[in-house]
Amino acid sequence: MQPRDLSDHVAYEAGRGIEEVARELGRDPSDFVKLASNENPHGPSPAAAVAIRETASSVSSYPKAVHADLRSAVADRWEVTDEQVWLANGGDGAIDYLHRATVVPGDTVLVPDPGFAYYGMSSRFHHGGVREYGLEREDDFAQDAETVLEAYDGDRLVFLTSPHNPSGSTIPLADVETLADATDDETLIVVDEAYGEFADRDSAVALIEGRDGFEARDDVAVLRTFSKAYGLAGVRLGYAVVPDEWSDAYARVNTPFAASELACRAGLAAIDDDEHVERTVGTARESRAYMRENVDAHVWESEGNFVLVDVGDGSVVADEMQERGVIVRDCSSFGLPGCIRITCGTDEETERAVATLNDVLATLDLERDSTDGTDDSSAEVADT
């Protein structure tokens, strides 16, 4: 007995953790700072941490009541009905639910390249095909309706990421509306706003509900997560906001008790912890600005809690930075081998990352000059 043919499936490559790297290098974990996975440098919402501790003794019960309570709280936040909120085990769980509700064998989904690998992974799990539209580094990974429509061919789902991972670019809501108007009636536009709290953009929920001058639509869905701004990556909690017409589908596609008791209790506490979110967003904006101003390489403008940096050889630079105690993301798995992605950290973490990166880049430049057989003195003689 063997599993079905999985040769078209690619394993998701997560950022490496401090403990893993420390063991591999035989070092103390305290030597390292991890800025590879876009986690919250301030940790979880303090209110959520209290809720998790207080909930520990009740995890023997299924989370039916608290699951309903959290759906209601999220719905209140977005001014939608409870039934429009599809809670899930992380944002990737919500991606799975949307595939379950839409994709049948022979359907295709359209995803960004570079982009979040799980869009395509989930489609293949559900026997769908995957097609791509390119976001070009020469255009600073700009996102607009025209770029997507050039690649569109009747796909069942079209994924947009705003802010985009790994570049940090965003797409205007007017372009999302243009896409929804121009695509087939049976195409769902999915706007992944996992990093939405960090962006100076309105949510695409406005398109679902017909707010801010937009007409209400039944062909747009929005993904959100508690992992980033709320600092709850470890409890795995995300959700989709769907059109009202999709409400009944949730009960038919979700797993029983789609989010755990601990996750739901943490989410209920975190969603009202505005102070923690504001602090987190402020830190990210300061960190982004500091890296753009001080890194000795091209840093793309970003509206996420990370920046993308052009370093020439992402694998070499990431390895060298790791040796010096700063773990960042080599973007080869995104199809960007010349780049690294650095998560926005605290002031101290960001300053350390910038200093380490600049030192690595300078060292590599010196080594390259030495290999080329040139140095400053020989250049000076040649000039004279």
GROMACS .gro file of C-alpha atoms in nm, residues 38-274:
model
  237
   38ASN     CA    1   0.757   3.724   1.036
   39GLU     CA    2   0.667   3.655   1.397
   40ASN     CA    3   0.570   3.922   1.648
   41PRO     CA    4   0.883   4.053   1.826
   42HIS     CA    5   0.672   4.149   2.129
   43GLY     CA    6   0.532   3.799   2.169
   44PRO     CA    7   0.164   3.719   2.207
   45SER     CA    8  -0.101   3.961   2.320
   46PRO     CA    9  -0.062   3.969   2.701
   47ALA     CA   10  -0.439   3.931   2.734
   48ALA     CA   11  -0.423   3.620   2.517
   49ALA     CA   12  -0.143   3.471   2.725
   50VAL     CA   13  -0.356   3.512   3.038
   51ALA     CA   14  -0.653   3.353   2.862
   52ILE     CA   15  -0.445   3.052   2.755
   53ARG     CA   16  -0.325   2.992   3.111
   54GLU     CA   17  -0.676   3.025   3.252
   55THR     CA   18  -0.817   2.792   2.985
   56ALA     CA   19  -0.566   2.510   3.037
   57SER     CA   20  -0.785   2.327   3.288
   58SER     CA   21  -1.084   2.316   3.052
   59VAL     CA   22  -0.925   2.170   2.739
   60SER     CA   23  -1.093   1.836   2.802
   61SER     CA   24  -1.411   1.985   2.653
   62TYR     CA   25  -1.487   2.049   2.287
   63PRO     CA   26  -1.481   2.420   2.198
   64LYS     CA   27  -1.833   2.454   2.058
   65ALA     CA   28  -1.946   2.752   2.266
   66VAL     CA   29  -1.623   2.951   2.249
   67HIS     CA   30  -1.597   2.879   1.876
   68ALA     CA   31  -1.934   3.050   1.830
   69ASP     CA   32  -1.829   3.335   2.061
   70LEU     CA   33  -1.514   3.404   1.860
   71ARG     CA   34  -1.699   3.396   1.528
   72SER     CA   35  -1.935   3.656   1.674
   73ALA     CA   36  -1.648   3.875   1.798
   74VAL     CA   37  -1.473   3.865   1.461
   75ALA     CA   38  -1.802   3.940   1.286
   76ASP     CA   39  -1.855   4.242   1.510
   77ARG     CA   40  -1.506   4.367   1.427
   78TRP     CA   41  -1.580   4.357   1.052
   79GLU     CA   42  -1.951   4.438   1.074
   80VAL     CA   43  -2.056   4.118   0.900
   81THR     CA   44  -2.280   3.831   1.009
   82ASP     CA   45  -2.142   3.550   1.223
   83GLU     CA   46  -2.205   3.307   0.937
   84GLN     CA   47  -1.967   3.501   0.711
   85VAL     CA   48  -1.672   3.421   0.939
   86TRP     CA   49  -1.502   3.088   0.872
   87LEU     CA   50  -1.266   3.015   1.163
   88ALA     CA   51  -0.978   2.783   1.084
   89ASN     CA   52  -0.657   2.628   1.207
   90GLY     CA   53  -0.444   2.919   1.086
   91GLY     CA   54  -0.486   3.113   0.764
   92ASP     CA   55  -0.378   2.802   0.573
   93GLY     CA   56  -0.677   2.618   0.718
   94ALA     CA   57  -0.906   2.886   0.575
   95ILE     CA   58  -0.733   2.843   0.238
   96ASP     CA   59  -0.818   2.473   0.254
   97TYR     CA   60  -1.184   2.548   0.331
   98LEU     CA   61  -1.215   2.778   0.032
   99HIS     CA   62  -1.068   2.509  -0.191
  100ARG     CA   63  -1.310   2.251  -0.050
  101ALA     CA   64  -1.599   2.483  -0.120
  102THR     CA   65  -1.501   2.561  -0.479
  103VAL     CA   66  -1.251   2.336  -0.653
  104VAL     CA   67  -1.341   2.017  -0.837
  105PRO     CA   68  -1.101   1.806  -1.047
  106GLY     CA   69  -1.014   1.995  -1.363
  107ASP     CA   70  -1.044   2.340  -1.203
  108THR     CA   71  -0.741   2.565  -1.179
  109VAL     CA   72  -0.638   2.836  -0.936
  110LEU     CA   73  -0.426   3.139  -1.023
  111VAL     CA   74  -0.152   3.232  -0.776
  112PRO     CA   75   0.124   3.494  -0.760
  113ASP     CA   76   0.486   3.411  -0.840
  114PRO     CA   77   0.669   3.470  -0.613
  115GLY     CA   78   0.416   3.397  -0.343
  116PHE     CA   79   0.292   3.185  -0.055
  117ALA     CA   80   0.351   2.822  -0.155
  118TYR     CA   81   0.045   2.694   0.031
  119TYR     CA   82  -0.199   2.842  -0.222
  120GLY     CA   83  -0.079   2.593  -0.482
  121MET     CA   84  -0.025   2.314  -0.231
  122SER     CA   85  -0.386   2.331  -0.116
  123SER     CA   86  -0.516   2.331  -0.472
  124ARG     CA   87  -0.320   2.016  -0.553
  125PHE     CA   88  -0.442   1.849  -0.233
  126HIS     CA   89  -0.796   1.910  -0.362
  127HIS     CA   90  -0.713   1.781  -0.713
  128GLY     CA   91  -0.701   2.125  -0.871
  129GLY     CA   92  -0.442   2.264  -1.109
  130VAL     CA   93  -0.218   2.562  -1.042
  131ARG     CA   94  -0.137   2.850  -1.275
  132GLU     CA   95   0.075   3.157  -1.200
  133TYR     CA   96   0.092   3.528  -1.271
  134GLY     CA   97   0.427   3.698  -1.231
  135LEU     CA   98   0.512   3.986  -1.001
  136GLU     CA   99   0.835   4.126  -1.140
  137ARG     CA  100   1.121   4.252  -0.927
  138GLU     CA  101   1.205   4.501  -1.204
  139ASP     CA  102   0.863   4.658  -1.136
  140ASP     CA  103   0.914   4.642  -0.759
  141PHE     CA  104   0.661   4.357  -0.745
  142ALA     CA  105   0.381   4.601  -0.830
  143GLN     CA  106   0.032   4.453  -0.813
  144ASP     CA  107  -0.250   4.565  -1.040
  145ALA     CA  108  -0.549   4.420  -1.218
  146GLU     CA  109  -0.384   4.423  -1.560
  147THR     CA  110  -0.099   4.199  -1.447
  148VAL     CA  111  -0.338   3.937  -1.313
  149LEU     CA  112  -0.581   3.955  -1.604
  150GLU     CA  113  -0.302   3.894  -1.856
  151ALA     CA  114  -0.258   3.549  -1.700
  152TYR     CA  115  -0.622   3.476  -1.612
  153ASP     CA  116  -0.795   3.196  -1.801
  154GLY     CA  117  -1.122   3.114  -1.629
  155ASP     CA  118  -0.954   3.001  -1.306
  156ARG     CA  119  -1.185   2.905  -1.017
  157LEU     CA  120  -0.986   3.094  -0.752
  158VAL     CA  121  -0.756   3.393  -0.797
  159PHE     CA  122  -0.526   3.462  -0.503
  160LEU     CA  123  -0.403   3.812  -0.425
  161THR     CA  124  -0.169   3.880  -0.134
  162SER     CA  125  -0.189   4.230   0.011
  163PRO     CA  126   0.060   4.296   0.161
  164HIS     CA  127   0.247   4.052  -0.060
  165ASN     CA  128   0.488   3.802   0.091
  166PRO     CA  129   0.786   3.832   0.043
  167SER     CA  130   0.796   4.180  -0.116
  168GLY     CA  131   0.550   4.378   0.097
  169SER     CA  132   0.368   4.536  -0.200
  170THR     CA  133  -0.010   4.590  -0.190
  171ILE     CA  134  -0.294   4.608  -0.443
  172PRO     CA  135  -0.549   4.893  -0.443
  173LEU     CA  136  -0.910   4.796  -0.374
  174ALA     CA  137  -1.012   4.954  -0.703
  175ASP     CA  138  -0.795   4.698  -0.883
  176VAL     CA  139  -0.951   4.415  -0.682
  177GLU     CA  140  -1.291   4.542  -0.793
  178THR     CA  141  -1.171   4.559  -1.154
  179LEU     CA  142  -1.054   4.199  -1.131
  180ALA     CA  143  -1.382   4.082  -0.985
  181ASP     CA  144  -1.573   4.262  -1.261
  182ALA     CA  145  -1.352   4.124  -1.540
  183THR     CA  146  -1.338   3.759  -1.431
  184ASP     CA  147  -1.603   3.492  -1.476
  185ASP     CA  148  -1.910   3.472  -1.252
  186GLU     CA  149  -1.778   3.145  -1.106
  187THR     CA  150  -1.436   3.289  -1.017
  188LEU     CA  151  -1.369   3.382  -0.653
  189ILE     CA  152  -1.113   3.655  -0.584
  190VAL     CA  153  -0.935   3.570  -0.258
  191VAL     CA  154  -0.749   3.858  -0.094
  192ASP     CA  155  -0.499   3.730   0.160
  193GLU     CA  156  -0.456   4.004   0.423
  194ALA     CA  157  -0.245   3.808   0.670
  195TYR     CA  158  -0.030   4.121   0.712
  196GLY     CA  159  -0.319   4.364   0.674
  197GLU     CA  160  -0.277   4.532   1.012
  198PHE     CA  161   0.067   4.659   0.908
  199ALA     CA  162  -0.052   4.824   0.585
  200ASP     CA  163  -0.193   5.169   0.526
  201ARG     CA  164  -0.475   5.015   0.321
  202ASP     CA  165  -0.845   4.950   0.379
  203SER     CA  166  -0.949   4.586   0.392
  204ALA     CA  167  -1.114   4.420   0.094
  205VAL     CA  168  -1.403   4.336   0.331
  206ALA     CA  169  -1.535   4.669   0.203
  207LEU     CA  170  -1.593   4.503  -0.135
  208ILE     CA  171  -1.783   4.212   0.020
  209GLU     CA  172  -2.012   4.440   0.216
  210GLY     CA  173  -2.046   4.727  -0.032
  211ARG     CA  174  -1.885   5.001   0.176
  212ASP     CA  175  -1.670   5.305   0.099
  213GLY     CA  176  -1.829   5.359  -0.241
  214PHE     CA  177  -1.807   4.997  -0.357
  215GLU     CA  178  -2.102   4.779  -0.453
  216ALA     CA  179  -2.152   4.461  -0.248
  217ARG     CA  180  -2.019   4.150  -0.420
  218ASP     CA  181  -2.051   3.773  -0.390
  219ASP     CA  182  -1.719   3.693  -0.561
  220VAL     CA  183  -1.460   3.824  -0.314
  221ALA     CA  184  -1.333   3.662   0.006
  222VAL     CA  185  -1.075   3.788   0.254
  223LEU     CA  186  -0.823   3.591   0.459
  224ARG     CA  187  -0.696   3.713   0.797
  225THR     CA  188  -0.486   3.563   1.074
  226PHE     CA  189  -0.410   3.604   1.445
  227SER     CA  190  -0.050   3.490   1.384
  228LYS     CA  191   0.115   3.821   1.302
  229ALA     CA  192  -0.010   4.140   1.464
  230TYR     CA  193  -0.169   3.951   1.755
  231GLY     CA  194   0.135   3.727   1.808
  232LEU     CA  195  -0.054   3.396   1.814
  233ALA     CA  196   0.133   3.200   1.548
  234GLY     CA  197   0.183   2.908   1.784
  235VAL     CA  198  -0.186   2.846   1.855
  236ARG     CA  199  -0.281   2.839   1.483
  237LEU     CA  200  -0.582   3.062   1.438
  238GLY     CA  201  -0.705   3.230   1.121
  239TYR     CA  202  -1.028   3.293   0.935
  240ALA     CA  203  -1.193   3.387   0.609
  241VAL     CA  204  -1.461   3.652   0.566
  242VAL     CA  205  -1.689   3.537   0.285
  243PRO     CA  206  -1.991   3.679   0.102
  244ASP     CA  207  -2.326   3.630   0.272
  245GLU     CA  208  -2.426   3.390  -0.007
  246TRP     CA  209  -2.148   3.154   0.102
  247SER     CA  210  -2.254   3.132   0.465
  248ASP     CA  211  -2.413   2.787   0.457
  249ALA     CA  212  -2.108   2.623   0.299
  250TYR     CA  213  -1.893   2.648   0.613
  251ALA     CA  214  -2.070   2.372   0.803
  252ARG     CA  215  -2.024   2.142   0.504
  253VAL     CA  216  -1.649   2.197   0.452
  254ASN     CA  217  -1.493   2.270   0.790
  255THR     CA  218  -1.337   2.014   1.019
  256PRO     CA  219  -1.526   1.953   1.345
  257PHE     CA  220  -1.431   2.230   1.589
  258ALA     CA  221  -1.211   2.404   1.335
  259ALA     CA  222  -1.015   2.596   1.601
  260SER     CA  223  -0.909   2.463   1.940
  261GLU     CA  224  -1.035   2.575   2.281
  262LEU     CA  225  -0.700   2.740   2.357
  263ALA     CA  226  -0.690   2.912   2.019
  264CYS     CA  227  -1.044   3.046   2.049
  265ARG     CA  228  -0.992   3.172   2.403
  266ALA     CA  229  -0.666   3.338   2.296
  267GLY     CA  230  -0.837   3.494   1.996
  268LEU     CA  231  -1.125   3.630   2.204
  269ALA     CA  232  -0.879   3.801   2.438
  270ALA     CA  233  -0.644   3.922   2.165
  271ILE     CA  234  -0.906   4.076   1.939
  272ASP     CA  235  -0.974   4.347   2.197
  273ASP     CA  236  -0.607   4.405   2.284
  274ASP     CA  237  -0.570   4.715   2.068
   0.00000   0.00000   0.00000
